[in-house]
PDB file of C-alpha atoms in Angstrom:
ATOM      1  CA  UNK A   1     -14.035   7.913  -5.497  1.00 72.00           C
ATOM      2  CA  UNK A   2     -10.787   6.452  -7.229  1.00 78.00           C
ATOM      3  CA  UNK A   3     -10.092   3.211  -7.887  1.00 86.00           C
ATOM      4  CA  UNK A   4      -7.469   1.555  -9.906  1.00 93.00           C
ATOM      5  CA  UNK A   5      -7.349  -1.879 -12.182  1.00 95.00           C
ATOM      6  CA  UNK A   6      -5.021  -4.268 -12.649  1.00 96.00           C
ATOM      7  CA  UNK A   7      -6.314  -6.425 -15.151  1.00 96.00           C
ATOM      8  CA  UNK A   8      -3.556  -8.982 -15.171  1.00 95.00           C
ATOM      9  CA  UNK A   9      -3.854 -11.238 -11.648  1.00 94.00           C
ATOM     10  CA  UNK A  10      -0.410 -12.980 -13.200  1.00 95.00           C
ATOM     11  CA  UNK A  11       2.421 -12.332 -15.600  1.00 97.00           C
ATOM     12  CA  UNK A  12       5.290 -14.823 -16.165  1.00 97.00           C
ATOM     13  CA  UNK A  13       8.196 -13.960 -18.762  1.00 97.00           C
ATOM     14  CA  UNK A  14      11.617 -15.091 -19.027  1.00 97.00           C
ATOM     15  CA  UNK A  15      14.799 -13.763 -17.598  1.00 97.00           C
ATOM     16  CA  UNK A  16      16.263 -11.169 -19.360  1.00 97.00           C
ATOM     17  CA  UNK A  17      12.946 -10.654 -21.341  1.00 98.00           C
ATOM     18  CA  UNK A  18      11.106  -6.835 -21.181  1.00 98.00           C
ATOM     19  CA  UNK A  19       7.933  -6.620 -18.569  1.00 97.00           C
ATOM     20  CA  UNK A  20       4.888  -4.217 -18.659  1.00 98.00           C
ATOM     21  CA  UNK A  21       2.369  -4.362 -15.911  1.00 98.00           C
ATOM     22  CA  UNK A  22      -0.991  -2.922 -16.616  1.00 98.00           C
ATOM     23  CA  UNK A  23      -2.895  -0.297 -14.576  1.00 97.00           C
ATOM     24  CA  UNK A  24      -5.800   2.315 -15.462  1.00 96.00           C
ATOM     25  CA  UNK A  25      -7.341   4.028 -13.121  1.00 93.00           C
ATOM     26  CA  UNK A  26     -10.655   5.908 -12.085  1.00 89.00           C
ATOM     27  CA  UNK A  27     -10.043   9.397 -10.651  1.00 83.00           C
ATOM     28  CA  UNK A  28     -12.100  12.889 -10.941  1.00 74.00           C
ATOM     29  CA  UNK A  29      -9.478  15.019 -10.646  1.00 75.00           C
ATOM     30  CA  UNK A  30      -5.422  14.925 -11.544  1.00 76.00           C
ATOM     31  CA  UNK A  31      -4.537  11.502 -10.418  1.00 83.00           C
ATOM     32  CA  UNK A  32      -1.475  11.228  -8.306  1.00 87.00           C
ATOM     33  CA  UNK A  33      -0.147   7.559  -9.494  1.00 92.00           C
ATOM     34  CA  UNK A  34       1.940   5.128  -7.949  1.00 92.00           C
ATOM     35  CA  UNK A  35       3.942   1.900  -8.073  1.00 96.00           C
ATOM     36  CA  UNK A  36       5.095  -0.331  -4.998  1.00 94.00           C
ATOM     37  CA  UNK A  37       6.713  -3.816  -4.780  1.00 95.00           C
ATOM     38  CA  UNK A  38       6.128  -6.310  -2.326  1.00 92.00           C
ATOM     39  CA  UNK A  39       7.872  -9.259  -1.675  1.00 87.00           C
ATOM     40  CA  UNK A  40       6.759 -12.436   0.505  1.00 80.00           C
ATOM     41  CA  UNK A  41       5.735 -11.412   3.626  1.00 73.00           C
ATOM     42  CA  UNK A  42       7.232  -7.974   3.867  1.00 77.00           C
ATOM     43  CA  UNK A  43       6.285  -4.357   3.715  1.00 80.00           C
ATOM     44  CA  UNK A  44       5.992  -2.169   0.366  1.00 87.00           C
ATOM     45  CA  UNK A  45       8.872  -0.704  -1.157  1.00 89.00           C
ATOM     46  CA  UNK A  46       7.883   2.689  -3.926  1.00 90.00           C
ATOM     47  CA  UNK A  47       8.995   1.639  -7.044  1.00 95.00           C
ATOM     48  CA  UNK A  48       8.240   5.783  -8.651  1.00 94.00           C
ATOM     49  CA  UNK A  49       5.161   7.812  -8.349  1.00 91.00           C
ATOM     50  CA  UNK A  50       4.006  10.417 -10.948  1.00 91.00           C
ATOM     51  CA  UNK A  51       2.292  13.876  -9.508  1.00 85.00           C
ATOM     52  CA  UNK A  52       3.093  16.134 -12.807  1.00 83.00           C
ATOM     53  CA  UNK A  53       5.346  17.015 -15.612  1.00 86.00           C
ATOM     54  CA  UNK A  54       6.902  14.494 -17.805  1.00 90.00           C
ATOM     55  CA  UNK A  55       4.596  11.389 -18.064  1.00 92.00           C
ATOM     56  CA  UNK A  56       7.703   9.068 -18.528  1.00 96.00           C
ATOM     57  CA  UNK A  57       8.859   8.611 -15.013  1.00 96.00           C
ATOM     58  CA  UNK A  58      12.114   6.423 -14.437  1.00 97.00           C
ATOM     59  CA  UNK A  59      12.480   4.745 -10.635  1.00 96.00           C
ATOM     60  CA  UNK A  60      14.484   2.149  -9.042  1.00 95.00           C
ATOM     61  CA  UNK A  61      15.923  -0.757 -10.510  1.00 95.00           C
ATOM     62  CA  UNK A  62      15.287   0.152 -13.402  1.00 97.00           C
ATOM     63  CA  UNK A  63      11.835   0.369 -14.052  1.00 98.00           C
ATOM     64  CA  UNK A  64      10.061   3.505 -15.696  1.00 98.00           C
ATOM     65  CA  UNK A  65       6.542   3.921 -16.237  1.00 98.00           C
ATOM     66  CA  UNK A  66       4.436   6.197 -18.691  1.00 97.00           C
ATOM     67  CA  UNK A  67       1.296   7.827 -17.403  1.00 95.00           C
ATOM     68  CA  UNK A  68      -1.458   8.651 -20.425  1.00 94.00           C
ATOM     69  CA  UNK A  69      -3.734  10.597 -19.426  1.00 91.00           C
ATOM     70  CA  UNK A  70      -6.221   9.617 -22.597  1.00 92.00           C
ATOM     71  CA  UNK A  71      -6.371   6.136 -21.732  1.00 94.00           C
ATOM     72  CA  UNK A  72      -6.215   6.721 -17.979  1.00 93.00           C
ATOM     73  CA  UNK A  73      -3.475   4.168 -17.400  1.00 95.00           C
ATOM     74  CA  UNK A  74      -0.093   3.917 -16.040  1.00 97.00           C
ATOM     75  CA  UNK A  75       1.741   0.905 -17.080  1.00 98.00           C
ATOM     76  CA  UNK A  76       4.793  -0.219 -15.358  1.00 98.00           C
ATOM     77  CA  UNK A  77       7.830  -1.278 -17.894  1.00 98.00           C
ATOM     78  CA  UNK A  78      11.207  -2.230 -17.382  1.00 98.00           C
ATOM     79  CA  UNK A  79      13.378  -3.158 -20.708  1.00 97.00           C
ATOM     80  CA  UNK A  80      14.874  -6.727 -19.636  1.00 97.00           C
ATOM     81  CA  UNK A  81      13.843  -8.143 -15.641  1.00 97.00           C
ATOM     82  CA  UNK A  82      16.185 -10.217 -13.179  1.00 96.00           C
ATOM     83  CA  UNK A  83      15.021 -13.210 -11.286  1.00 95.00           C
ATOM     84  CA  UNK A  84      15.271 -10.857  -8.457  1.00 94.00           C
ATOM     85  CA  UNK A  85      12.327  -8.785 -10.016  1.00 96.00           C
ATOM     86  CA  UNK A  86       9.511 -12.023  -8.990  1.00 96.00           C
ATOM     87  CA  UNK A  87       7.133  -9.774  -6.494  1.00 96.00           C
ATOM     88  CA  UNK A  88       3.706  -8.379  -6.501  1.00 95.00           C
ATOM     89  CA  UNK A  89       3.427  -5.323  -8.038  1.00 97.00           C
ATOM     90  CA  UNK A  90       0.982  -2.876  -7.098  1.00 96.00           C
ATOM     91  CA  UNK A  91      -0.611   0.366  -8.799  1.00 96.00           C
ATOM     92  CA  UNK A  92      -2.076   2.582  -6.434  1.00 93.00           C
ATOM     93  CA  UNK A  93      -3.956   6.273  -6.808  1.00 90.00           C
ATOM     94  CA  UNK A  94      -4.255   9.126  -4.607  1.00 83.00           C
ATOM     95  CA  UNK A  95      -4.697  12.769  -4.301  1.00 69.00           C
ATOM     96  CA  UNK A  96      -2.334  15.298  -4.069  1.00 58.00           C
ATOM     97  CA  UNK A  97      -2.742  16.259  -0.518  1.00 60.00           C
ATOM     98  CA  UNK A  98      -0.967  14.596   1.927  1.00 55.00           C
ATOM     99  CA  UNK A  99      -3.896  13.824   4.308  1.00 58.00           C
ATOM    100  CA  UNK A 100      -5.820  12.138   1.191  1.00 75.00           C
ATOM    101  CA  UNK A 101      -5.963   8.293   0.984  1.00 81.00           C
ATOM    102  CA  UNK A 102      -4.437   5.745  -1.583  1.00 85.00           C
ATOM    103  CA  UNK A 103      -6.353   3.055  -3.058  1.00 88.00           C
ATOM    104  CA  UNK A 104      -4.198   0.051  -4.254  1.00 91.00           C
ATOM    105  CA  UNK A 105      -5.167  -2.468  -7.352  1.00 94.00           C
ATOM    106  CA  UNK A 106      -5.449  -5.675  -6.788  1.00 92.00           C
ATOM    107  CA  UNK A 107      -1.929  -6.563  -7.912  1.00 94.00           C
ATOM    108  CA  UNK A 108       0.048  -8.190 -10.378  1.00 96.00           C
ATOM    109  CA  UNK A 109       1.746 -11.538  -9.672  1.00 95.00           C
ATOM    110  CA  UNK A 110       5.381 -11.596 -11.525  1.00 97.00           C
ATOM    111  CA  UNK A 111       7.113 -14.825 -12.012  1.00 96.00           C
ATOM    112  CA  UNK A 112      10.228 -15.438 -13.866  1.00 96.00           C
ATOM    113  CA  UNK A 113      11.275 -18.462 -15.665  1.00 95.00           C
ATOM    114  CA  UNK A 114      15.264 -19.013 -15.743  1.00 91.00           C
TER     115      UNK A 114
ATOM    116  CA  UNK B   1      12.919   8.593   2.477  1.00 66.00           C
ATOM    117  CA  UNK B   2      10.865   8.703   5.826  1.00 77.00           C
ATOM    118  CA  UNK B   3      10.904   5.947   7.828  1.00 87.00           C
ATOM    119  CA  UNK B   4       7.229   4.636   9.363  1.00 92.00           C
ATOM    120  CA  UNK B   5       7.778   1.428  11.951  1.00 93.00           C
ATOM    121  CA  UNK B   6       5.513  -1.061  12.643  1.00 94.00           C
ATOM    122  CA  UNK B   7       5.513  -3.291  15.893  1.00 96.00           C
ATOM    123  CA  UNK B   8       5.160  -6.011  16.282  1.00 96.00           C
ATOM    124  CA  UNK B   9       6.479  -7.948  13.066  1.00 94.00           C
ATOM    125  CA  UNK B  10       4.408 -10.481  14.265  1.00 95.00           C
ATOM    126  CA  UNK B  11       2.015 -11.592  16.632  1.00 97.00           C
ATOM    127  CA  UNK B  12      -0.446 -14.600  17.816  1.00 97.00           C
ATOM    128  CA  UNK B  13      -3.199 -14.098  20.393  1.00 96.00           C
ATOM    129  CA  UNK B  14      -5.896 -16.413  21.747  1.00 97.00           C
ATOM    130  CA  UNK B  15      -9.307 -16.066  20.521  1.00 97.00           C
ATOM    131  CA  UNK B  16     -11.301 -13.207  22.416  1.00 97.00           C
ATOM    132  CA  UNK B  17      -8.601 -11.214  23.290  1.00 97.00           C
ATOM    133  CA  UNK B  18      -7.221  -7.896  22.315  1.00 97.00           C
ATOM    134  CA  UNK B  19      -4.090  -7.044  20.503  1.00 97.00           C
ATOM    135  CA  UNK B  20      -2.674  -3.723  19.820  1.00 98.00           C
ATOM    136  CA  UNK B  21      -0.445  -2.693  16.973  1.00 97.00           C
ATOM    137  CA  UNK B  22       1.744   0.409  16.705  1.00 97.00           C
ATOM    138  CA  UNK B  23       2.867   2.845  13.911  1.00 95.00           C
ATOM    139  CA  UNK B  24       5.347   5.172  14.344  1.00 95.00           C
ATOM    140  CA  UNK B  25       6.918   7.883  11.953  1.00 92.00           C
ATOM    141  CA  UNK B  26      10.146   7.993  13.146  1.00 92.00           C
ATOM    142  CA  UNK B  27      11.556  11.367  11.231  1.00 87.00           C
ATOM    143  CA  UNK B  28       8.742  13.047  10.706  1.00 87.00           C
ATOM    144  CA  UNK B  29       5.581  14.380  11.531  1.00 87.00           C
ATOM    145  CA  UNK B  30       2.285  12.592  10.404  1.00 84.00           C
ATOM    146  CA  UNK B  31      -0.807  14.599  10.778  1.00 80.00           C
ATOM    147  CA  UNK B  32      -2.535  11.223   8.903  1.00 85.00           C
ATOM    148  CA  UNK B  33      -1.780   7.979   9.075  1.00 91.00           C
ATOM    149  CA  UNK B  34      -3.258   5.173   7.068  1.00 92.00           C
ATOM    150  CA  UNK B  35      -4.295   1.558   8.047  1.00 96.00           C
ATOM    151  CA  UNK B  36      -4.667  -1.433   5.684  1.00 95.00           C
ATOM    152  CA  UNK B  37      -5.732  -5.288   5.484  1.00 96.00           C
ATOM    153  CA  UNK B  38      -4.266  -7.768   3.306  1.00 91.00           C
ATOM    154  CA  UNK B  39      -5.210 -11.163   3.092  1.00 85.00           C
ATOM    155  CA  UNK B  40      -3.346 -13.607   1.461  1.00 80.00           C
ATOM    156  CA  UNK B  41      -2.114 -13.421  -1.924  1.00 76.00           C
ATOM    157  CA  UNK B  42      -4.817 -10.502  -2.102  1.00 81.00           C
ATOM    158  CA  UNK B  43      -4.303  -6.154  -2.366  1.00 86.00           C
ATOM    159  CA  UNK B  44      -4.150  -3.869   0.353  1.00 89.00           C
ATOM    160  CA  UNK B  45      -7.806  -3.104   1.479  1.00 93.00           C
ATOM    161  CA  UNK B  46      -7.690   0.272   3.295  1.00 92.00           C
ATOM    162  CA  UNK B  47      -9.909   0.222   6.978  1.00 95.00           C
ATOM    163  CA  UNK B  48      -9.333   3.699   8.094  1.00 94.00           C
ATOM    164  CA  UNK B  49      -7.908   6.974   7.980  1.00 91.00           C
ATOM    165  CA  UNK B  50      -6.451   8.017  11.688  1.00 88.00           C
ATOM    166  CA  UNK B  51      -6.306  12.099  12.026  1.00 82.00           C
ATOM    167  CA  UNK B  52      -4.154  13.157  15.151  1.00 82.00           C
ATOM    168  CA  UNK B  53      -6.740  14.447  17.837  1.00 81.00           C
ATOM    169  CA  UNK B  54     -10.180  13.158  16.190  1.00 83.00           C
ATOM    170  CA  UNK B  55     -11.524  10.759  15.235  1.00 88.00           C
ATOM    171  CA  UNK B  56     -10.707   7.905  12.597  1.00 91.00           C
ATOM    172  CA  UNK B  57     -12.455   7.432   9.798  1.00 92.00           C
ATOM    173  CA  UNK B  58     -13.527   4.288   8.332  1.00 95.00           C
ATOM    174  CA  UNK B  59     -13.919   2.788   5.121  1.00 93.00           C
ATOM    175  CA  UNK B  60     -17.376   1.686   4.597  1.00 93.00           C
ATOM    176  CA  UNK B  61     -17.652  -2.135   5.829  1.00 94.00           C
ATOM    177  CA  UNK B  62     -15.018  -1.926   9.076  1.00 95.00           C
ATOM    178  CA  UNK B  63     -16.233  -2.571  12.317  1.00 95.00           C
ATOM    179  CA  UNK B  64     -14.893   0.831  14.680  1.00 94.00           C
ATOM    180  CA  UNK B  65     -15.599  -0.951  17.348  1.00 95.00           C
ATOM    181  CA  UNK B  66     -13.690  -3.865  16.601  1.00 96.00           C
ATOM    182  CA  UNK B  67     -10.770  -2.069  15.136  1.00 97.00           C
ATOM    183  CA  UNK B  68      -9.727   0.713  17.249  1.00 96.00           C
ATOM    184  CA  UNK B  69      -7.841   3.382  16.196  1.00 94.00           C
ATOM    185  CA  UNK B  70      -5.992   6.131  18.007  1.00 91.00           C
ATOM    186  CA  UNK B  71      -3.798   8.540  17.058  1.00 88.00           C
ATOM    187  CA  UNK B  72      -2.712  10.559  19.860  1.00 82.00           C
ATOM    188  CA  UNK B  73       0.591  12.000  19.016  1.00 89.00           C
ATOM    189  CA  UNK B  74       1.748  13.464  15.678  1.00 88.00           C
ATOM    190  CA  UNK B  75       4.387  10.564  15.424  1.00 91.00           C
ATOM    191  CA  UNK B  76       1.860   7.402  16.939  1.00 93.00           C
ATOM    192  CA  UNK B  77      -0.840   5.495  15.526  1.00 93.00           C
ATOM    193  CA  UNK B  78      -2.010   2.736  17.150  1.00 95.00           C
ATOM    194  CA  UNK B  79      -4.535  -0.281  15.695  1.00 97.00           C
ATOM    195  CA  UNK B  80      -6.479  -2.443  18.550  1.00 97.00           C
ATOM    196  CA  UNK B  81      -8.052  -5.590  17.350  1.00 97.00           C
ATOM    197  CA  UNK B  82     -10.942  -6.242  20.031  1.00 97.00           C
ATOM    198  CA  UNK B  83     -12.089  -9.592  20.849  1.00 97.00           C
ATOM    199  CA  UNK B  84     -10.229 -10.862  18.083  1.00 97.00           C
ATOM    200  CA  UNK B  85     -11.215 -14.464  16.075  1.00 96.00           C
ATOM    201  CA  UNK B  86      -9.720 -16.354  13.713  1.00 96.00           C
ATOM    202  CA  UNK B  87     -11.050 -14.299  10.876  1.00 95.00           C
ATOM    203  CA  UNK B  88      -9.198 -11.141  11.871  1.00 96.00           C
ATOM    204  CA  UNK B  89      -5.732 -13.660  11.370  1.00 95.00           C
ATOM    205  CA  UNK B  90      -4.542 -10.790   8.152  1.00 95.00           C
ATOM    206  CA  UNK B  91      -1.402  -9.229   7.447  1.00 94.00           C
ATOM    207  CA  UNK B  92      -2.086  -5.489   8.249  1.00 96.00           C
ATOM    208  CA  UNK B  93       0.028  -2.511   7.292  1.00 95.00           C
ATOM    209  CA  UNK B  94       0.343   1.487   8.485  1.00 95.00           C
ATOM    210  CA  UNK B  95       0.989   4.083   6.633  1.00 92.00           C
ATOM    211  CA  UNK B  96       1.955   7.589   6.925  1.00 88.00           C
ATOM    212  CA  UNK B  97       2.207  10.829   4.208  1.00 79.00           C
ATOM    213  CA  UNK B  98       4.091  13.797   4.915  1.00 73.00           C
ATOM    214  CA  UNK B  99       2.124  16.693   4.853  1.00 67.00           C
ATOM    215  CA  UNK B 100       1.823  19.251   1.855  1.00 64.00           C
ATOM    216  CA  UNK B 101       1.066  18.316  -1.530  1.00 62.00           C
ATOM    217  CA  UNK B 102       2.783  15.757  -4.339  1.00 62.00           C
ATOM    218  CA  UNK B 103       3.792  13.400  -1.402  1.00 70.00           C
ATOM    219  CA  UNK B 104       4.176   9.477  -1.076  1.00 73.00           C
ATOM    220  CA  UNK B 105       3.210   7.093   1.114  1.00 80.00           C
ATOM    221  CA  UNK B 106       5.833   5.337   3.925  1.00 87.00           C
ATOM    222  CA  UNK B 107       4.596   2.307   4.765  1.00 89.00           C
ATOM    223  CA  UNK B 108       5.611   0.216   7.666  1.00 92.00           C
ATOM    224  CA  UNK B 109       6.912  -3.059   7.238  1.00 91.00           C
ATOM    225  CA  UNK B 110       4.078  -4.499   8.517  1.00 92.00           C
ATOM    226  CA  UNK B 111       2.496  -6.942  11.300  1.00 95.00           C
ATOM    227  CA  UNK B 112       0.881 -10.371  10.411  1.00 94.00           C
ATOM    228  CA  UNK B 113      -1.502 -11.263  13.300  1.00 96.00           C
ATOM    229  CA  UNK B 114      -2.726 -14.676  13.712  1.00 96.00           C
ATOM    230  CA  UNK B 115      -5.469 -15.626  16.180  1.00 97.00           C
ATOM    231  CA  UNK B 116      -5.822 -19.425  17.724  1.00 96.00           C
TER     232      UNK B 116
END
């Protein structure tokens, strides 16, 4: 079965300063890799998602995210973050079929200081 | 992207009584939809996998008969929450994949339930 860690429960770094979120994951087969935001209260929004090809994988505002297949991990970067950027952040797994389940980490807790 | 909608946004029941929560893919067809659990400042605990014309199918640890599921239309899932208590009070969230292979997840905005 997969499952995916995020070993950081909290990360706080200053405005304007670079971010990387942690993930590895656990997954017999070619993971299919994910990264949502959540803000108070609402729904999920995809950040990117990696099925194949180029393990650098750019998404929205402005985040990118490198999947390694030797250290089973998929770490979330983004080169300087905005006080808008304080959400949880969550790595998720799945297969590549569409009727196959995704399993979410525990998620990462971003704050900003001004 | 797709769109998946979730109603209602929000809800409080009494405790003991039922409350039903749907998920709809609104441009497209969802052969499976997914339902999670989140509790507070915690991840997204998946409770069941709802197939269009069978069966759910539960993660280990969910009550089925306390959280129904049926999925009787390619575009509807519904949740019930039987007999509800306080302890079922959880933000909980659908989710839908298009069919094929190398797809994402849609997720619905949510609905947090809250039982008095």
């Amino acid at each position: 079965a997969q499952s995916v860690t995020q070993p950081d429960i909290h990360i706080t770094v200053s405005e304007g300063a670079s971010l990387e979120l942690r993930c590895n994951y656990s997954y017999g087969a070619t993971p299919y890799l994910f990264w949502y935001v959540q803000s108070p209260g609402q729904g999920l929004q995809l950040l990117l998602k990696y099925f194949s090809g180029d393990t650098l994988v750019q998404g929205i505002k402005g985040f990118e995210a490198e999947f390694k297949r030797s250290q089973s991990s998929f770490n979330l970067r983004k080169p300087s973050v905005h006080w808008s950027d304080a959400a949880e952040y969550f790595c998720a797994v799945g297969a590549g079929w569409g009727d196959d389940k995704i399993i979410f980490g525990k998620g990462t807790r971003l704050h900003i200081l001004p | 992207g797709a769109v998946v909608s979730q109603h209602p946004s929000w809800v409080i029941c009494k405790s003991g009584t039922s409350v039903k929560i749907e998920c709809r893919s609104l441009d497209f067809q969802a052969t499976t939809m997914f339902w999670y659990r989140q509790f507070p400042k915690q991840s997204l605990m998946l409770m069941a996998t709802s197939n269009e014309g069978s069966k759910a199918t539960y993660e280990q640890g969910v009550e089925k008969d306390k959280f129904l599921i049926n999925h009787a239309s390619l575009t509807l899932s519904t949740l019930t929450v039987t007999s509800a208590h306080p302890e079922d009070s959880s933000f909980y969230i659908c989710s839908a994949r298009l069919g094929g292979r190398n797809t994402e997840a849609f997720f619905g905005q949510g609905t947090r339930l809250t039982v008095v």
